Amino acid sequence: MSGGVDSSVTARLLANQDYDLSAIFMRNWDTRDESGTDKGCEWEKDWDDVQRVCKSLGIPCTMIDLSREYWNRIFQPALDVWESGSTPNPDVWCNREIKFGALLERLPVDPITGISWFATGHYARKRWSSNGRPQLLSAKDQTKDQSYYLSSISEQGLARALFPLGEITKVEVRELARKYRLETAEKPESMGLCFVGERGKFSQFLSNRLVDSYLRPNPGPIIDSTMQKVIGHHEGLWTYTIGENAKVAGQPSKMFVSHKDPIKNAIYVVPSSNHQALLEHRVICKEWKWIWNDAPPATIFEPAGFRAAVKVRHRQDVQSCIAKTAHDGKLEIITNEPMRGVSPGQVAALWDGDWCLGCGVIAATGNSLLHIVDGRFNASHVAKQVDQFQKKRNTKSTGEGPPERSQLQKPSPGSKIPT
């Protein structure tokens, strides 16, 4: 239970059935671990709500501290991805590594039946196939469907899962919470990553830590792709996301991020949110994980590929596509309609109808591959501007420069980082 209305209603629905229930609250992050002080304890508010709901339902509850596992398995790897200029999706991997990974490893199994079930407040459904294997399905409420976030979990984890909210809508969940007079009935919905909370913009979180920075500043040029000139600078590739309004001062129109170049440490922008450089028909995925790991679709290995539907972000509508194995073993996905603002590092997930099959990490897009081989972006006058920019920045620099990230990630009071 998270302390929100969804998990509260989930507990109430299960309490109506013949289950031997107990509730688990995961502590994955604590602001106090960043500062080394007692300032900041957002998780305690949620833990209080969990305890109140469980008390009203007569359900025992326990808190399990998984902050060390979250730090090591999710947060630190994500920092590396952000620093490289790509855009990770920690929420997807949290489900695989933490909720359906580290947490399940700690939960007891019934000594008689050898089975214990794990219920969550996700908006998703599960069914059993004719051969007795679990299938992850999208939720009835498509506006809240969270099967995208669950697309990386293992078959073993899915087999133990229950999704009581899969057949009802968010509106109905609120109505049930009020009907049962649950303490969280009117609690606002939480959005965003658990470690950012209510502390402003995400890029500020990474660069303006309470004590130090998670990612040290790494200034570089912002280049107008259409005019082939440097028009500004950034403080790190992670400070912008592909498709985002770059807000470059002094420009006659809004500029949108179309590409990042880690080698030049450059961000490229275009003057329209519908510019061709922002529209993608093709993505190449690595580290693909099928939920049925030993039984991918047979036609995925054929030249014609497998007809499916794809998402590259939670709130995106599914897009019809062809998926097939590329010559280097990666998965190539080609969509019928263009997708806007797709970034390497994001997660692409595939569906066969409402059946979610699995996901992988976007390694490259059609536009990013074109960008690498397109000679325009290596024009000598642009290269000179970039060199001048770097020399100017270096001239302004004083002292020894910012510390390495390994120096900034100090062991917390919870001793997340092993020594």
PDB file of C-alpha atoms in Angstrom, residues 158-374:
ATOM      1  CA  LEU A 158       3.110 -11.586 -12.777  1.00  0.00           C
ATOM      2  CA  ALA A 159       1.953 -15.067 -11.785  1.00  0.00           C
ATOM      3  CA  ARG A 160       1.721 -13.948  -8.146  1.00  0.00           C
ATOM      4  CA  ALA A 161       0.034 -10.619  -8.920  1.00  0.00           C
ATOM      5  CA  LEU A 162      -3.556  -9.503  -8.353  1.00  0.00           C
ATOM      6  CA  PHE A 163      -4.912  -6.276  -9.885  1.00  0.00           C
ATOM      7  CA  PRO A 164      -8.321  -5.639  -8.275  1.00  0.00           C
ATOM      8  CA  LEU A 165      -8.706  -2.247 -10.012  1.00  0.00           C
ATOM      9  CA  GLY A 166      -8.256  -3.595 -13.531  1.00  0.00           C
ATOM     10  CA  GLU A 167     -11.985  -3.821 -14.273  1.00  0.00           C
ATOM     11  CA  ILE A 168     -13.069  -0.494 -12.756  1.00  0.00           C
ATOM     12  CA  THR A 169     -12.433   3.155 -13.541  1.00  0.00           C
ATOM     13  CA  LYS A 170     -10.751   5.871 -11.513  1.00  0.00           C
ATOM     14  CA  VAL A 171     -14.105   7.587 -11.046  1.00  0.00           C
ATOM     15  CA  GLU A 172     -15.533   4.369  -9.615  1.00  0.00           C
ATOM     16  CA  VAL A 173     -12.514   4.010  -7.308  1.00  0.00           C
ATOM     17  CA  ARG A 174     -13.189   7.457  -5.833  1.00  0.00           C
ATOM     18  CA  GLU A 175     -16.851   6.583  -5.392  1.00  0.00           C
ATOM     19  CA  LEU A 176     -15.954   3.343  -3.596  1.00  0.00           C
ATOM     20  CA  ALA A 177     -13.503   5.175  -1.336  1.00  0.00           C
ATOM     21  CA  ARG A 178     -16.263   7.592  -0.313  1.00  0.00           C
ATOM     22  CA  LYS A 179     -18.771   4.779   0.086  1.00  0.00           C
ATOM     23  CA  TYR A 180     -16.448   2.896   2.431  1.00  0.00           C
ATOM     24  CA  ARG A 181     -15.425   6.155   4.152  1.00  0.00           C
ATOM     25  CA  LEU A 182     -11.741   5.509   3.650  1.00  0.00           C
ATOM     26  CA  GLU A 183      -9.379   8.125   5.095  1.00  0.00           C
ATOM     27  CA  THR A 184      -7.732   8.597   1.679  1.00  0.00           C
ATOM     28  CA  ALA A 185     -10.971   9.116  -0.279  1.00  0.00           C
ATOM     29  CA  GLU A 186     -10.192  12.756  -1.101  1.00  0.00           C
ATOM     30  CA  LYS A 187      -6.396  12.487  -1.139  1.00  0.00           C
ATOM     31  CA  PRO A 188      -4.935  14.103  -4.284  1.00  0.00           C
ATOM     32  CA  GLU A 189      -3.281  11.836  -6.798  1.00  0.00           C
ATOM     33  CA  SER A 190       0.509  11.768  -6.634  1.00  0.00           C
ATOM     34  CA  MET A 191       2.368  12.291  -9.880  1.00  0.00           C
ATOM     35  CA  GLY A 192       5.988  11.996 -10.970  1.00  0.00           C
ATOM     36  CA  LEU A 193       9.028  10.224  -9.611  1.00  0.00           C
ATOM     37  CA  CYS A 194       9.080   9.321  -5.929  1.00  0.00           C
ATOM     38  CA  PHE A 195      12.473  10.925  -5.273  1.00  0.00           C
ATOM     39  CA  VAL A 196      11.561  14.319  -6.764  1.00  0.00           C
ATOM     40  CA  GLY A 197       8.336  14.811  -4.834  1.00  0.00           C
ATOM     41  CA  GLU A 198       7.169  18.422  -4.659  1.00  0.00           C
ATOM     42  CA  ARG A 199      10.565  20.043  -5.047  1.00  0.00           C
ATOM     43  CA  GLY A 200      10.100  21.784  -8.394  1.00  0.00           C
ATOM     44  CA  LYS A 201      11.537  20.950 -11.787  1.00  0.00           C
ATOM     45  CA  PHE A 202      13.235  17.631 -12.338  1.00  0.00           C
ATOM     46  CA  SER A 203      16.442  19.162 -13.750  1.00  0.00           C
ATOM     47  CA  GLN A 204      16.706  21.322 -10.627  1.00  0.00           C
ATOM     48  CA  PHE A 205      16.460  18.211  -8.486  1.00  0.00           C
ATOM     49  CA  LEU A 206      19.429  16.650 -10.293  1.00  0.00           C
ATOM     50  CA  SER A 207      21.622  19.766 -10.255  1.00  0.00           C
ATOM     51  CA  ASN A 208      20.485  21.538  -7.055  1.00  0.00           C
ATOM     52  CA  ARG A 209      20.648  18.863  -4.377  1.00  0.00           C
ATOM     53  CA  LEU A 210      20.146  19.892  -0.739  1.00  0.00           C
ATOM     54  CA  VAL A 211      23.892  19.687  -0.140  1.00  0.00           C
ATOM     55  CA  ASP A 212      25.620  18.938  -3.461  1.00  0.00           C
ATOM     56  CA  SER A 213      24.573  18.006  -6.992  1.00  0.00           C
ATOM     57  CA  TYR A 214      23.771  14.529  -8.208  1.00  0.00           C
ATOM     58  CA  LEU A 215      25.078  15.565 -11.624  1.00  0.00           C
ATOM     59  CA  ARG A 216      27.808  18.150 -11.948  1.00  0.00           C
ATOM     60  CA  PRO A 217      27.330  20.995 -14.459  1.00  0.00           C
ATOM     61  CA  ASN A 218      28.646  20.182 -17.917  1.00  0.00           C
ATOM     62  CA  PRO A 219      27.980  23.251 -20.105  1.00  0.00           C
ATOM     63  CA  GLY A 220      27.685  22.878 -23.842  1.00  0.00           C
ATOM     64  CA  PRO A 221      26.242  24.623 -26.904  1.00  0.00           C
ATOM     65  CA  ILE A 222      22.645  24.763 -28.084  1.00  0.00           C
ATOM     66  CA  ILE A 223      22.656  24.624 -31.884  1.00  0.00           C
ATOM     67  CA  ASP A 224      19.901  25.724 -34.272  1.00  0.00           C
ATOM     68  CA  SER A 225      19.712  22.755 -36.661  1.00  0.00           C
ATOM     69  CA  THR A 226      18.047  24.765 -39.434  1.00  0.00           C
ATOM     70  CA  MET A 227      20.431  27.754 -39.340  1.00  0.00           C
ATOM     71  CA  GLN A 228      23.490  25.729 -38.330  1.00  0.00           C
ATOM     72  CA  LYS A 229      24.677  28.118 -35.648  1.00  0.00           C
ATOM     73  CA  VAL A 230      25.150  28.200 -31.891  1.00  0.00           C
ATOM     74  CA  ILE A 231      22.317  30.192 -30.303  1.00  0.00           C
ATOM     75  CA  GLY A 232      22.799  29.480 -26.597  1.00  0.00           C
ATOM     76  CA  HIS A 233      24.201  27.110 -24.022  1.00  0.00           C
ATOM     77  CA  HIS A 234      22.983  24.450 -21.613  1.00  0.00           C
ATOM     78  CA  GLU A 235      24.315  23.324 -18.229  1.00  0.00           C
ATOM     79  CA  GLY A 236      24.123  19.601 -18.966  1.00  0.00           C
ATOM     80  CA  LEU A 237      22.457  17.273 -21.478  1.00  0.00           C
ATOM     81  CA  TRP A 238      20.044  16.086 -18.760  1.00  0.00           C
ATOM     82  CA  THR A 239      18.569  19.585 -18.375  1.00  0.00           C
ATOM     83  CA  TYR A 240      16.538  19.187 -21.586  1.00  0.00           C
ATOM     84  CA  THR A 241      14.317  16.432 -22.977  1.00  0.00           C
ATOM     85  CA  ILE A 242      13.777  15.717 -26.667  1.00  0.00           C
ATOM     86  CA  GLY A 243      10.548  17.383 -27.789  1.00  0.00           C
ATOM     87  CA  GLU A 244      10.701  19.966 -24.982  1.00  0.00           C
ATOM     88  CA  ASN A 245      10.522  23.738 -25.494  1.00  0.00           C
ATOM     89  CA  ALA A 246      14.154  24.764 -25.054  1.00  0.00           C
ATOM     90  CA  LYS A 247      13.289  28.377 -24.080  1.00  0.00           C
ATOM     91  CA  VAL A 248      16.363  29.896 -25.737  1.00  0.00           C
ATOM     92  CA  ALA A 249      16.474  33.646 -25.135  1.00  0.00           C
ATOM     93  CA  GLY A 250      16.500  36.061 -28.063  1.00  0.00           C
ATOM     94  CA  GLN A 251      14.907  33.736 -30.631  1.00  0.00           C
ATOM     95  CA  PRO A 252      12.054  34.935 -32.878  1.00  0.00           C
ATOM     96  CA  SER A 253      10.091  31.732 -32.266  1.00  0.00           C
ATOM     97  CA  LYS A 254       9.944  28.879 -29.759  1.00  0.00           C
ATOM     98  CA  MET A 255      12.713  26.313 -30.204  1.00  0.00           C
ATOM     99  CA  PHE A 256      12.232  22.596 -29.482  1.00  0.00           C
ATOM    100  CA  VAL A 257      14.876  20.001 -28.670  1.00  0.00           C
ATOM    101  CA  SER A 258      15.306  17.604 -31.590  1.00  0.00           C
ATOM    102  CA  HIS A 259      18.529  15.776 -30.796  1.00  0.00           C
ATOM    103  CA  LYS A 260      21.426  15.517 -28.349  1.00  0.00           C
ATOM    104  CA  ASP A 261      25.028  14.805 -29.298  1.00  0.00           C
ATOM    105  CA  PRO A 262      26.984  13.335 -26.349  1.00  0.00           C
ATOM    106  CA  ILE A 263      30.289  13.557 -28.254  1.00  0.00           C
ATOM    107  CA  LYS A 264      29.979  17.318 -28.871  1.00  0.00           C
ATOM    108  CA  ASN A 265      27.990  17.733 -25.632  1.00  0.00           C
ATOM    109  CA  ALA A 266      25.555  19.664 -27.825  1.00  0.00           C
ATOM    110  CA  ILE A 267      21.800  20.058 -27.901  1.00  0.00           C
ATOM    111  CA  TYR A 268      20.121  20.662 -31.281  1.00  0.00           C
ATOM    112  CA  VAL A 269      16.871  22.579 -31.594  1.00  0.00           C
ATOM    113  CA  VAL A 270      14.312  23.294 -34.337  1.00  0.00           C
ATOM    114  CA  PRO A 271      11.777  26.152 -34.640  1.00  0.00           C
ATOM    115  CA  SER A 272       8.511  24.195 -34.562  1.00  0.00           C
ATOM    116  CA  SER A 273       6.879  21.626 -32.274  1.00  0.00           C
ATOM    117  CA  ASN A 274       5.799  19.737 -35.421  1.00  0.00           C
ATOM    118  CA  HIS A 275       9.149  19.890 -37.192  1.00  0.00           C
ATOM    119  CA  GLN A 276      10.070  16.777 -39.153  1.00  0.00           C
ATOM    120  CA  ALA A 277      13.105  16.275 -36.906  1.00  0.00           C
ATOM    121  CA  LEU A 278      10.732  15.620 -33.965  1.00  0.00           C
ATOM    122  CA  LEU A 279       8.642  12.991 -35.755  1.00  0.00           C
ATOM    123  CA  GLU A 280       9.745   9.364 -35.577  1.00  0.00           C
ATOM    124  CA  HIS A 281       8.617   6.292 -37.492  1.00  0.00           C
ATOM    125  CA  ARG A 282      11.452   4.014 -36.394  1.00  0.00           C
ATOM    126  CA  VAL A 283      13.079   3.055 -33.093  1.00  0.00           C
ATOM    127  CA  ILE A 284      15.796   0.528 -32.334  1.00  0.00           C
ATOM    128  CA  CYS A 285      15.517  -1.161 -28.920  1.00  0.00           C
ATOM    129  CA  LYS A 286      18.107  -2.954 -26.806  1.00  0.00           C
ATOM    130  CA  GLU A 287      17.812  -5.082 -23.655  1.00  0.00           C
ATOM    131  CA  TRP A 288      14.394  -6.331 -24.745  1.00  0.00           C
ATOM    132  CA  LYS A 289      12.529  -8.305 -22.083  1.00  0.00           C
ATOM    133  CA  TRP A 290       9.551 -10.475 -23.036  1.00  0.00           C
ATOM    134  CA  ILE A 291       7.270 -11.305 -20.128  1.00  0.00           C
ATOM    135  CA  TRP A 292       7.182 -14.832 -21.577  1.00  0.00           C
ATOM    136  CA  ASN A 293      10.953 -14.856 -21.912  1.00  0.00           C
ATOM    137  CA  ASP A 294      11.134 -18.204 -23.737  1.00  0.00           C
ATOM    138  CA  ALA A 295       8.216 -17.600 -26.107  1.00  0.00           C
ATOM    139  CA  PRO A 296       8.491 -14.371 -28.137  1.00  0.00           C
ATOM    140  CA  PRO A 297       6.142 -14.020 -31.140  1.00  0.00           C
ATOM    141  CA  ALA A 298       7.405 -16.359 -33.850  1.00  0.00           C
ATOM    142  CA  THR A 299       7.104 -13.800 -36.659  1.00  0.00           C
ATOM    143  CA  ILE A 300       9.417 -11.388 -34.810  1.00  0.00           C
ATOM    144  CA  PHE A 301      12.300 -13.251 -36.502  1.00  0.00           C
ATOM    145  CA  GLU A 302      10.799 -13.107 -40.007  1.00  0.00           C
ATOM    146  CA  PRO A 303      11.576 -10.339 -42.546  1.00  0.00           C
ATOM    147  CA  ALA A 304       7.952  -9.174 -42.561  1.00  0.00           C
ATOM    148  CA  GLY A 305       7.992  -8.883 -38.774  1.00  0.00           C
ATOM    149  CA  PHE A 306       5.236  -9.032 -36.180  1.00  0.00           C
ATOM    150  CA  ARG A 307       2.187  -6.753 -36.312  1.00  0.00           C
ATOM    151  CA  ALA A 308       1.655  -5.163 -32.910  1.00  0.00           C
ATOM    152  CA  ALA A 309       0.979  -1.895 -31.108  1.00  0.00           C
ATOM    153  CA  VAL A 310       3.616   0.197 -29.352  1.00  0.00           C
ATOM    154  CA  LYS A 311       3.918   2.895 -26.700  1.00  0.00           C
ATOM    155  CA  VAL A 312       7.042   4.859 -25.814  1.00  0.00           C
ATOM    156  CA  ARG A 313       5.469   6.751 -22.883  1.00  0.00           C
ATOM    157  CA  HIS A 314       2.663   6.152 -20.410  1.00  0.00           C
ATOM    158  CA  ARG A 315       0.102   8.669 -21.689  1.00  0.00           C
ATOM    159  CA  GLN A 316       0.719   8.043 -25.379  1.00  0.00           C
ATOM    160  CA  ASP A 317      -1.975   6.334 -27.436  1.00  0.00           C
ATOM    161  CA  VAL A 318      -0.845   2.965 -28.779  1.00  0.00           C
ATOM    162  CA  GLN A 319       0.517   3.129 -32.322  1.00  0.00           C
ATOM    163  CA  SER A 320       0.198   0.341 -34.899  1.00  0.00           C
ATOM    164  CA  CYS A 321       3.603  -0.983 -35.817  1.00  0.00           C
ATOM    165  CA  ILE A 322       5.748  -3.749 -37.235  1.00  0.00           C
ATOM    166  CA  ALA A 323       8.352  -5.222 -34.872  1.00  0.00           C
ATOM    167  CA  LYS A 324      11.213  -7.447 -35.993  1.00  0.00           C
ATOM    168  CA  THR A 325      14.640  -8.565 -34.879  1.00  0.00           C
ATOM    169  CA  ALA A 326      17.428  -6.503 -36.412  1.00  0.00           C
ATOM    170  CA  HIS A 327      20.641  -7.990 -37.745  1.00  0.00           C
ATOM    171  CA  ASP A 328      22.527  -7.153 -34.526  1.00  0.00           C
ATOM    172  CA  GLY A 329      19.936  -8.799 -32.289  1.00  0.00           C
ATOM    173  CA  LYS A 330      18.210  -5.569 -31.279  1.00  0.00           C
ATOM    174  CA  LEU A 331      14.486  -5.074 -31.895  1.00  0.00           C
ATOM    175  CA  GLU A 332      13.399  -2.697 -34.641  1.00  0.00           C
ATOM    176  CA  ILE A 333       9.960  -1.079 -34.408  1.00  0.00           C
ATOM    177  CA  ILE A 334       8.438   0.794 -37.352  1.00  0.00           C
ATOM    178  CA  THR A 335       5.180   2.675 -36.764  1.00  0.00           C
ATOM    179  CA  ASN A 336       2.426   3.488 -39.248  1.00  0.00           C
ATOM    180  CA  GLU A 337       1.957   6.994 -37.857  1.00  0.00           C
ATOM    181  CA  PRO A 338       4.770   9.247 -36.609  1.00  0.00           C
ATOM    182  CA  MET A 339       5.540   9.542 -32.902  1.00  0.00           C
ATOM    183  CA  ARG A 340       6.628  12.919 -31.580  1.00  0.00           C
ATOM    184  CA  GLY A 341       9.657  13.621 -29.405  1.00  0.00           C
ATOM    185  CA  VAL A 342      11.032  10.104 -28.905  1.00  0.00           C
ATOM    186  CA  SER A 343      14.262   9.896 -26.937  1.00  0.00           C
ATOM    187  CA  PRO A 344      16.918   7.190 -26.554  1.00  0.00           C
ATOM    188  CA  GLY A 345      16.730   5.752 -23.052  1.00  0.00           C
ATOM    189  CA  GLN A 346      12.945   5.726 -22.977  1.00  0.00           C
ATOM    190  CA  VAL A 347      11.051   2.445 -22.762  1.00  0.00           C
ATOM    191  CA  ALA A 348       9.115   1.041 -25.724  1.00  0.00           C
ATOM    192  CA  ALA A 349       6.467  -1.579 -24.902  1.00  0.00           C
ATOM    193  CA  LEU A 350       4.543  -3.862 -27.277  1.00  0.00           C
ATOM    194  CA  TRP A 351       0.944  -5.113 -27.192  1.00  0.00           C
ATOM    195  CA  ASP A 352      -0.918  -7.780 -29.126  1.00  0.00           C
ATOM    196  CA  GLY A 353      -4.426  -6.355 -28.818  1.00  0.00           C
ATOM    197  CA  ASP A 354      -4.792  -5.719 -25.085  1.00  0.00           C
ATOM    198  CA  TRP A 355      -2.059  -8.233 -24.181  1.00  0.00           C
ATOM    199  CA  CYS A 356       1.206  -6.559 -23.121  1.00  0.00           C
ATOM    200  CA  LEU A 357       4.145  -8.667 -24.306  1.00  0.00           C
ATOM    201  CA  GLY A 358       7.192  -6.894 -22.934  1.00  0.00           C
ATOM    202  CA  CYS A 359       9.475  -3.909 -23.381  1.00  0.00           C
ATOM    203  CA  GLY A 360      12.964  -2.681 -24.148  1.00  0.00           C
ATOM    204  CA  VAL A 361      15.138   0.426 -23.973  1.00  0.00           C
ATOM    205  CA  ILE A 362      15.265   2.696 -27.023  1.00  0.00           C
ATOM    206  CA  ALA A 363      18.881   2.712 -28.173  1.00  0.00           C
ATOM    207  CA  ALA A 364      18.379   4.913 -31.231  1.00  0.00           C
ATOM    208  CA  THR A 365      15.696   6.498 -33.374  1.00  0.00           C
ATOM    209  CA  GLY A 366      15.499   7.023 -37.099  1.00  0.00           C
ATOM    210  CA  ASN A 367      16.283  10.713 -36.723  1.00  0.00           C
ATOM    211  CA  SER A 368      19.198  10.139 -34.369  1.00  0.00           C
ATOM    212  CA  LEU A 369      20.729   7.642 -36.804  1.00  0.00           C
ATOM    213  CA  LEU A 370      20.301  10.118 -39.667  1.00  0.00           C
ATOM    214  CA  HIS A 371      21.845  12.824 -37.508  1.00  0.00           C
ATOM    215  CA  ILE A 372      24.985  10.770 -36.985  1.00  0.00           C
ATOM    216  CA  VAL A 373      25.597  10.217 -40.703  1.00  0.00           C
ATOM    217  CA  ASP A 374      24.307  13.562 -41.986  1.00  0.00           C
TER     218      ASP A 374
END
